[in-house]
PDB file of C-alpha atoms in Angstrom:
ATOM      1  CA  MET A  34      84.974  87.920 110.610  1.00 66.00           C
ATOM      2  CA  GLU A  35      86.527  90.714 109.833  1.00 79.00           C
ATOM      3  CA  SER A  36      88.759  91.019 106.580  1.00 84.00           C
ATOM      4  CA  ILE A  37      93.049  92.058 106.491  1.00 85.00           C
ATOM      5  CA  TYR A  38      94.664  93.379 103.537  1.00 87.00           C
ATOM      6  CA  PHE A  39      98.371  94.464 104.112  1.00 82.00           C
ATOM      7  CA  ASP A  40      99.742  96.680 100.661  1.00 81.00           C
ATOM      8  CA  LEU A  41     103.287  95.031 100.371  1.00 77.00           C
ATOM      9  CA  THR A  42     104.310  97.939  98.465  1.00 71.00           C
ATOM     10  CA  GLU A  43     104.628 100.980 100.851  1.00 61.00           C
ATOM     11  CA  GLU A  44     108.067  99.262 101.879  1.00 62.00           C
ATOM     12  CA  GLU A  45     110.382 101.027  99.301  1.00 64.00           C
ATOM     13  CA  PHE A  46     113.928 102.912  99.694  1.00 70.00           C
ATOM     14  CA  SER A  47     114.423 106.405 100.976  1.00 77.00           C
ATOM     15  CA  LYS A  48     115.083 109.122  98.738  1.00 82.00           C
ATOM     16  CA  GLY A  49     118.486 109.169 100.634  1.00 86.00           C
ATOM     17  CA  ARG A  50     119.285 105.647 100.161  1.00 85.00           C
ATOM     18  CA  LYS A  51     118.479 105.774  96.459  1.00 87.00           C
ATOM     19  CA  ILE A  52     121.063 108.868  96.034  1.00 91.00           C
ATOM     20  CA  LEU A  53     123.409 106.684  97.968  1.00 93.00           C
ATOM     21  CA  LEU A  54     122.948 103.784  95.888  1.00 92.00           C
ATOM     22  CA  TRP A  55     123.630 105.919  92.746  1.00 94.00           C
ATOM     23  CA  SER A  56     126.256 107.457  94.252  1.00 96.00           C
ATOM     24  CA  PHE A  57     128.299 104.372  94.763  1.00 95.00           C
ATOM     25  CA  THR A  58     127.054 103.255  90.930  1.00 95.00           C
ATOM     26  CA  GLY A  59     129.005 106.981  89.997  1.00 96.00           C
ATOM     27  CA  LEU A  60     132.378 106.563  92.009  1.00 95.00           C
ATOM     28  CA  PHE A  61     132.825 102.721  90.940  1.00 94.00           C
ATOM     29  CA  PHE A  62     132.087 103.480  87.346  1.00 95.00           C
ATOM     30  CA  MET A  63     134.366 106.592  87.468  1.00 94.00           C
ATOM     31  CA  GLY A  64     137.363 104.455  89.498  1.00 91.00           C
ATOM     32  CA  GLY A  65     136.960 101.924  86.830  1.00 90.00           C
ATOM     33  CA  VAL A  66     137.887 104.633  83.337  1.00 91.00           C
ATOM     34  CA  GLY A  67     139.986 105.822  85.822  1.00 88.00           C
ATOM     35  CA  VAL A  68     141.874 102.738  86.103  1.00 86.00           C
ATOM     36  CA  LEU A  69     141.237 102.083  82.415  1.00 86.00           C
ATOM     37  CA  ILE A  70     142.639 105.086  81.089  1.00 86.00           C
ATOM     38  CA  ALA A  71     145.571 104.844  83.782  1.00 81.00           C
ATOM     39  CA  SER A  72     148.222 103.391  81.546  1.00 76.00           C
ATOM     40  CA  PRO A  73     147.454 105.152  77.792  1.00 77.00           C
ATOM     41  CA  VAL A  74     146.764 108.495  78.962  1.00 76.00           C
ATOM     42  CA  PHE A  75     148.907 109.162  82.359  1.00 74.00           C
ATOM     43  CA  GLY A  76     151.411 106.554  81.087  1.00 76.00           C
ATOM     44  CA  LEU A  77     151.663 104.458  84.340  1.00 74.00           C
ATOM     45  CA  HIS A  78     152.207 100.712  82.619  1.00 76.00           C
ATOM     46  CA  GLU A  79     152.334  99.003  85.452  1.00 78.00           C
ATOM     47  CA  ILE A  80     148.524  99.695  86.106  1.00 77.00           C
ATOM     48  CA  LYS A  81     147.369  96.800  83.677  1.00 80.00           C
ATOM     49  CA  PRO A  82     143.839  97.546  81.872  1.00 76.00           C
ATOM     50  CA  SER A  83     142.368  94.386  82.966  1.00 81.00           C
ATOM     51  CA  LEU A  84     142.321  95.769  86.165  1.00 83.00           C
ATOM     52  CA  CYS A  85     139.513  98.250  85.348  1.00 82.00           C
ATOM     53  CA  MET A  86     136.939  94.732  85.036  1.00 91.00           C
ATOM     54  CA  ALA A  87     136.542  94.822  89.124  1.00 92.00           C
ATOM     55  CA  PRO A  88     135.382  98.238  89.623  1.00 92.00           C
ATOM     56  CA  PHE A  89     133.165  97.788  86.776  1.00 93.00           C
ATOM     57  CA  GLY A  90     131.566  95.034  87.560  1.00 94.00           C
ATOM     58  CA  ILE A  91     131.005  95.989  91.278  1.00 94.00           C
ATOM     59  CA  SER A  92     129.345  99.428  89.527  1.00 95.00           C
ATOM     60  CA  LEU A  93     127.385  97.184  87.551  1.00 96.00           C
ATOM     61  CA  LEU A  94     125.724  94.984  90.422  1.00 95.00           C
ATOM     62  CA  VAL A  95     125.464  98.490  92.575  1.00 94.00           C
ATOM     63  CA  GLY A  96     123.756  99.813  88.907  1.00 94.00           C
ATOM     64  CA  LEU A  97     121.420  96.388  89.175  1.00 92.00           C
ATOM     65  CA  ILE A  98     120.201  96.986  92.460  1.00 88.00           C
ATOM     66  CA  SER A  99     119.737 100.684  91.973  1.00 88.00           C
ATOM     67  CA  THR A 100     117.689 100.157  89.998  1.00 87.00           C
ATOM     68  CA  PHE A 101     115.798  97.962  91.211  1.00 81.00           C
ATOM     69  CA  ALA A 102     115.071  99.968  93.919  1.00 79.00           C
ATOM     70  CA  THR A 103     114.065 103.173  91.405  1.00 81.00           C
ATOM     71  CA  ILE A 104     111.727 101.372  89.411  1.00 78.00           C
ATOM     72  CA  LYS A 105     108.182 101.674  90.737  1.00 69.00           C
ATOM     73  CA  ARG A 106     106.263  97.732  91.398  1.00 68.00           C
ATOM     74  CA  LYS A 107     102.871  96.997  90.655  1.00 68.00           C
ATOM     75  CA  ASP A 108     100.875  96.743  93.704  1.00 79.00           C
ATOM     76  CA  LEU A 109     101.436  94.446  95.919  1.00 83.00           C
ATOM     77  CA  PHE A 110      99.155  93.250  98.756  1.00 87.00           C
ATOM     78  CA  PHE A 111      98.159  90.368 100.643  1.00 89.00           C
ATOM     79  CA  SER A 112      94.247  89.980 101.368  1.00 92.00           C
ATOM     80  CA  ILE A 113      92.308  87.640 103.696  1.00 91.00           C
ATOM     81  CA  ASP A 114      88.221  88.312 104.086  1.00 90.00           C
ATOM     82  CA  ASP A 115      85.411  85.752 104.832  1.00 87.00           C
ATOM     83  CA  ASP A 116      85.038  84.567 100.370  1.00 89.00           C
ATOM     84  CA  LYS A 117      89.068  84.303  99.734  1.00 92.00           C
ATOM     85  CA  ILE A 118      92.188  84.314 100.346  1.00 93.00           C
ATOM     86  CA  GLU A 119      94.127  87.126  97.410  1.00 94.00           C
ATOM     87  CA  PHE A 120      97.326  88.633  97.068  1.00 91.00           C
ATOM     88  CA  ARG A 121      99.969  89.530  94.552  1.00 89.00           C
ATOM     89  CA  TYR A 122     103.517  89.252  95.314  1.00 80.00           C
ATOM     90  CA  GLY A 123     106.652  88.767  93.445  1.00 73.00           C
ATOM     91  CA  VAL A 124     110.319  90.211  92.542  1.00 69.00           C
ATOM     92  CA  ILE A 125     110.566  90.891  88.579  1.00 73.00           C
ATOM     93  CA  LYS A 126     106.737  89.506  87.569  1.00 79.00           C
ATOM     94  CA  PRO A 127     104.857  90.045  89.923  1.00 82.00           C
ATOM     95  CA  VAL A 128     101.477  87.342  90.197  1.00 86.00           C
ATOM     96  CA  LYS A 129      97.905  87.637  91.261  1.00 91.00           C
ATOM     97  CA  TYR A 130      96.905  84.361  93.405  1.00 93.00           C
ATOM     98  CA  SER A 131      92.924  84.447  94.488  1.00 94.00           C
ATOM     99  CA  PHE A 132      91.892  80.825  96.342  1.00 94.00           C
ATOM    100  CA  GLN A 133      88.412  80.590  97.645  1.00 94.00           C
ATOM    101  CA  TRP A 134      87.551  79.709 100.940  1.00 92.00           C
ATOM    102  CA  ALA A 135      85.108  76.617  99.774  1.00 92.00           C
ATOM    103  CA  GLU A 136      87.696  74.452  97.562  1.00 94.00           C
ATOM    104  CA  ILE A 137      89.895  74.392 100.643  1.00 93.00           C
ATOM    105  CA  LYS A 138      90.020  71.545 102.635  1.00 93.00           C
ATOM    106  CA  ASP A 139      92.711  72.607 105.022  1.00 91.00           C
ATOM    107  CA  LEU A 140      95.530  73.969 106.004  1.00 92.00           C
ATOM    108  CA  VAL A 141      98.938  73.079 107.203  1.00 91.00           C
ATOM    109  CA  MET A 142     101.217  75.836 109.396  1.00 92.00           C
ATOM    110  CA  PRO A 143     104.620  74.495 109.979  1.00 91.00           C
ATOM    111  CA  HIS A 144     105.934  75.855 113.543  1.00 87.00           C
ATOM    112  CA  LYS A 145     110.110  76.820 112.083  1.00 82.00           C
ATOM    113  CA  GLU A 146     108.961  78.200 108.507  1.00 88.00           C
ATOM    114  CA  LYS A 147     106.876  81.265 107.104  1.00 90.00           C
ATOM    115  CA  LYS A 148     104.861  79.433 105.120  1.00 90.00           C
ATOM    116  CA  VAL A 149     101.561  77.786 104.815  1.00 92.00           C
ATOM    117  CA  LEU A 150     100.285  74.770 102.921  1.00 92.00           C
ATOM    118  CA  LEU A 151      96.907  74.640 101.909  1.00 93.00           C
ATOM    119  CA  ASN A 152      95.486  71.804 100.996  1.00 92.00           C
ATOM    120  CA  PHE A 153      92.316  71.942  98.174  1.00 94.00           C
ATOM    121  CA  LYS A 154      89.058  69.655  97.721  1.00 93.00           C
ATOM    122  CA  ASN A 155      89.622  68.560  94.565  1.00 94.00           C
ATOM    123  CA  GLY A 156      93.548  66.669  96.231  1.00 91.00           C
ATOM    124  CA  SER A 157      95.820  69.588  94.911  1.00 93.00           C
ATOM    125  CA  SER A 158      98.225  72.187  96.764  1.00 92.00           C
ATOM    126  CA  TYR A 159      99.527  76.015  96.991  1.00 93.00           C
ATOM    127  CA  THR A 160     102.296  76.603  99.213  1.00 92.00           C
ATOM    128  CA  ILE A 161     102.436  79.957 100.212  1.00 92.00           C
ATOM    129  CA  ASP A 162     105.467  81.813 100.857  1.00 89.00           C
ATOM    130  CA  LEU A 163     105.533  84.634 103.384  1.00 87.00           C
ATOM    131  CA  THR A 164     109.631  84.575 103.784  1.00 84.00           C
ATOM    132  CA  TRP A 165     109.554  87.722 102.026  1.00 79.00           C
ATOM    133  CA  LEU A 166     107.538  89.818 104.206  1.00 80.00           C
ATOM    134  CA  GLN A 167     108.542  91.408 107.786  1.00 81.00           C
ATOM    135  CA  LYS A 168     108.416  89.724 110.596  1.00 86.00           C
ATOM    136  CA  LYS A 169     105.310  91.430 112.041  1.00 87.00           C
ATOM    137  CA  LYS A 170     103.451  91.805 109.034  1.00 87.00           C
ATOM    138  CA  THR A 171     103.936  87.387 108.494  1.00 88.00           C
ATOM    139  CA  HIS A 172     102.710  86.965 111.989  1.00 90.00           C
ATOM    140  CA  LEU A 173      99.745  88.673 111.629  1.00 90.00           C
ATOM    141  CA  ILE A 174      98.343  86.746 108.320  1.00 91.00           C
ATOM    142  CA  ARG A 175      99.265  83.540 109.379  1.00 91.00           C
ATOM    143  CA  LYS A 176      97.492  84.167 112.964  1.00 92.00           C
ATOM    144  CA  HIS A 177      94.389  85.411 110.566  1.00 92.00           C
ATOM    145  CA  LEU A 178      94.570  82.219 108.229  1.00 91.00           C
ATOM    146  CA  PHE A 179      94.320  80.101 110.893  1.00 91.00           C
ATOM    147  CA  ASN A 180      91.702  81.812 112.720  1.00 91.00           C
ATOM    148  CA  THR A 181      89.497  82.467 109.376  1.00 90.00           C
ATOM    149  CA  ALA A 182      90.203  78.432 109.080  1.00 90.00           C
ATOM    150  CA  LYS A 183      88.858  77.736 112.592  1.00 90.00           C
ATOM    151  CA  TYR A 184      86.021  80.185 112.144  1.00 90.00           C
ATOM    152  CA  LYS A 185      84.900  78.100 108.906  1.00 89.00           C
ATOM    153  CA  ASP A 186      85.506  74.777 111.158  1.00 90.00           C
ATOM    154  CA  MET A 187      88.378  73.469 108.682  1.00 90.00           C
ATOM    155  CA  GLU A 188      91.127  71.443 110.315  1.00 90.00           C
ATOM    156  CA  VAL A 189      94.102  73.150 110.360  1.00 91.00           C
ATOM    157  CA  ARG A 190      97.549  71.125 111.113  1.00 89.00           C
ATOM    158  CA  LYS A 191     100.509  71.982 112.846  1.00 88.00           C
ATOM    159  CA  ILE A 192     104.363  70.355 112.320  1.00 87.00           C
ATOM    160  CA  MET A 193     107.516  71.808 112.714  1.00 86.00           C
ATOM    161  CA  HIS A 194     108.444  72.082 108.846  1.00 84.00           C
ATOM    162  CA  LEU A 195     106.856  71.260 105.504  1.00 80.00           C
ATOM    163  CA  SER A 196     109.150  68.721 104.226  1.00 78.00           C
ATOM    164  CA  GLN A 197     108.239  66.398 107.204  1.00 70.00           C
ATOM    165  CA  LEU A 198     104.787  66.088 105.348  1.00 68.00           C
ATOM    166  CA  LYS A 199     106.264  65.193 102.540  1.00 61.00           C
ATOM    167  CA  LYS A 200     107.981  62.337 103.499  1.00 51.00           C
ATOM    168  CA  LYS A 201     104.818  60.920 104.518  1.00 48.00           C
TER     169      LYS A 201
END
């Protein structure tokens, strides 16, 4: 079987989007400062200083998104080859997972969800959640997992939802 490798860090914000996010952060922060100093400096006593909380809150939220878009993340990838399934993903603290094909008993692939359940020979299981990926990459990964499992003569069960499996 051929191996497949997806570099998941290539999907980043463009420079223009980062500039827009930081501009909105600055504009809302300046709006909050303007509302805060409107009463004591400009004598506009009908504007309460507590109204500055909304622009500062929006500025904080957009600032967090801007920071997340600007900071480089570690190498996020998904790799399937003849020996193992290996991937690293996560938003805050990425974790690397590696599973040997020899340890896997069967795969459960729900039709309505972007997940794959790996059942191991020792009785444990792990759910690979692919909902955070683009639809095209999710489809290719699931297809390659299915084909590799069939190539290795593993049982692949197809169900509608993973919740059906847990009820039994």
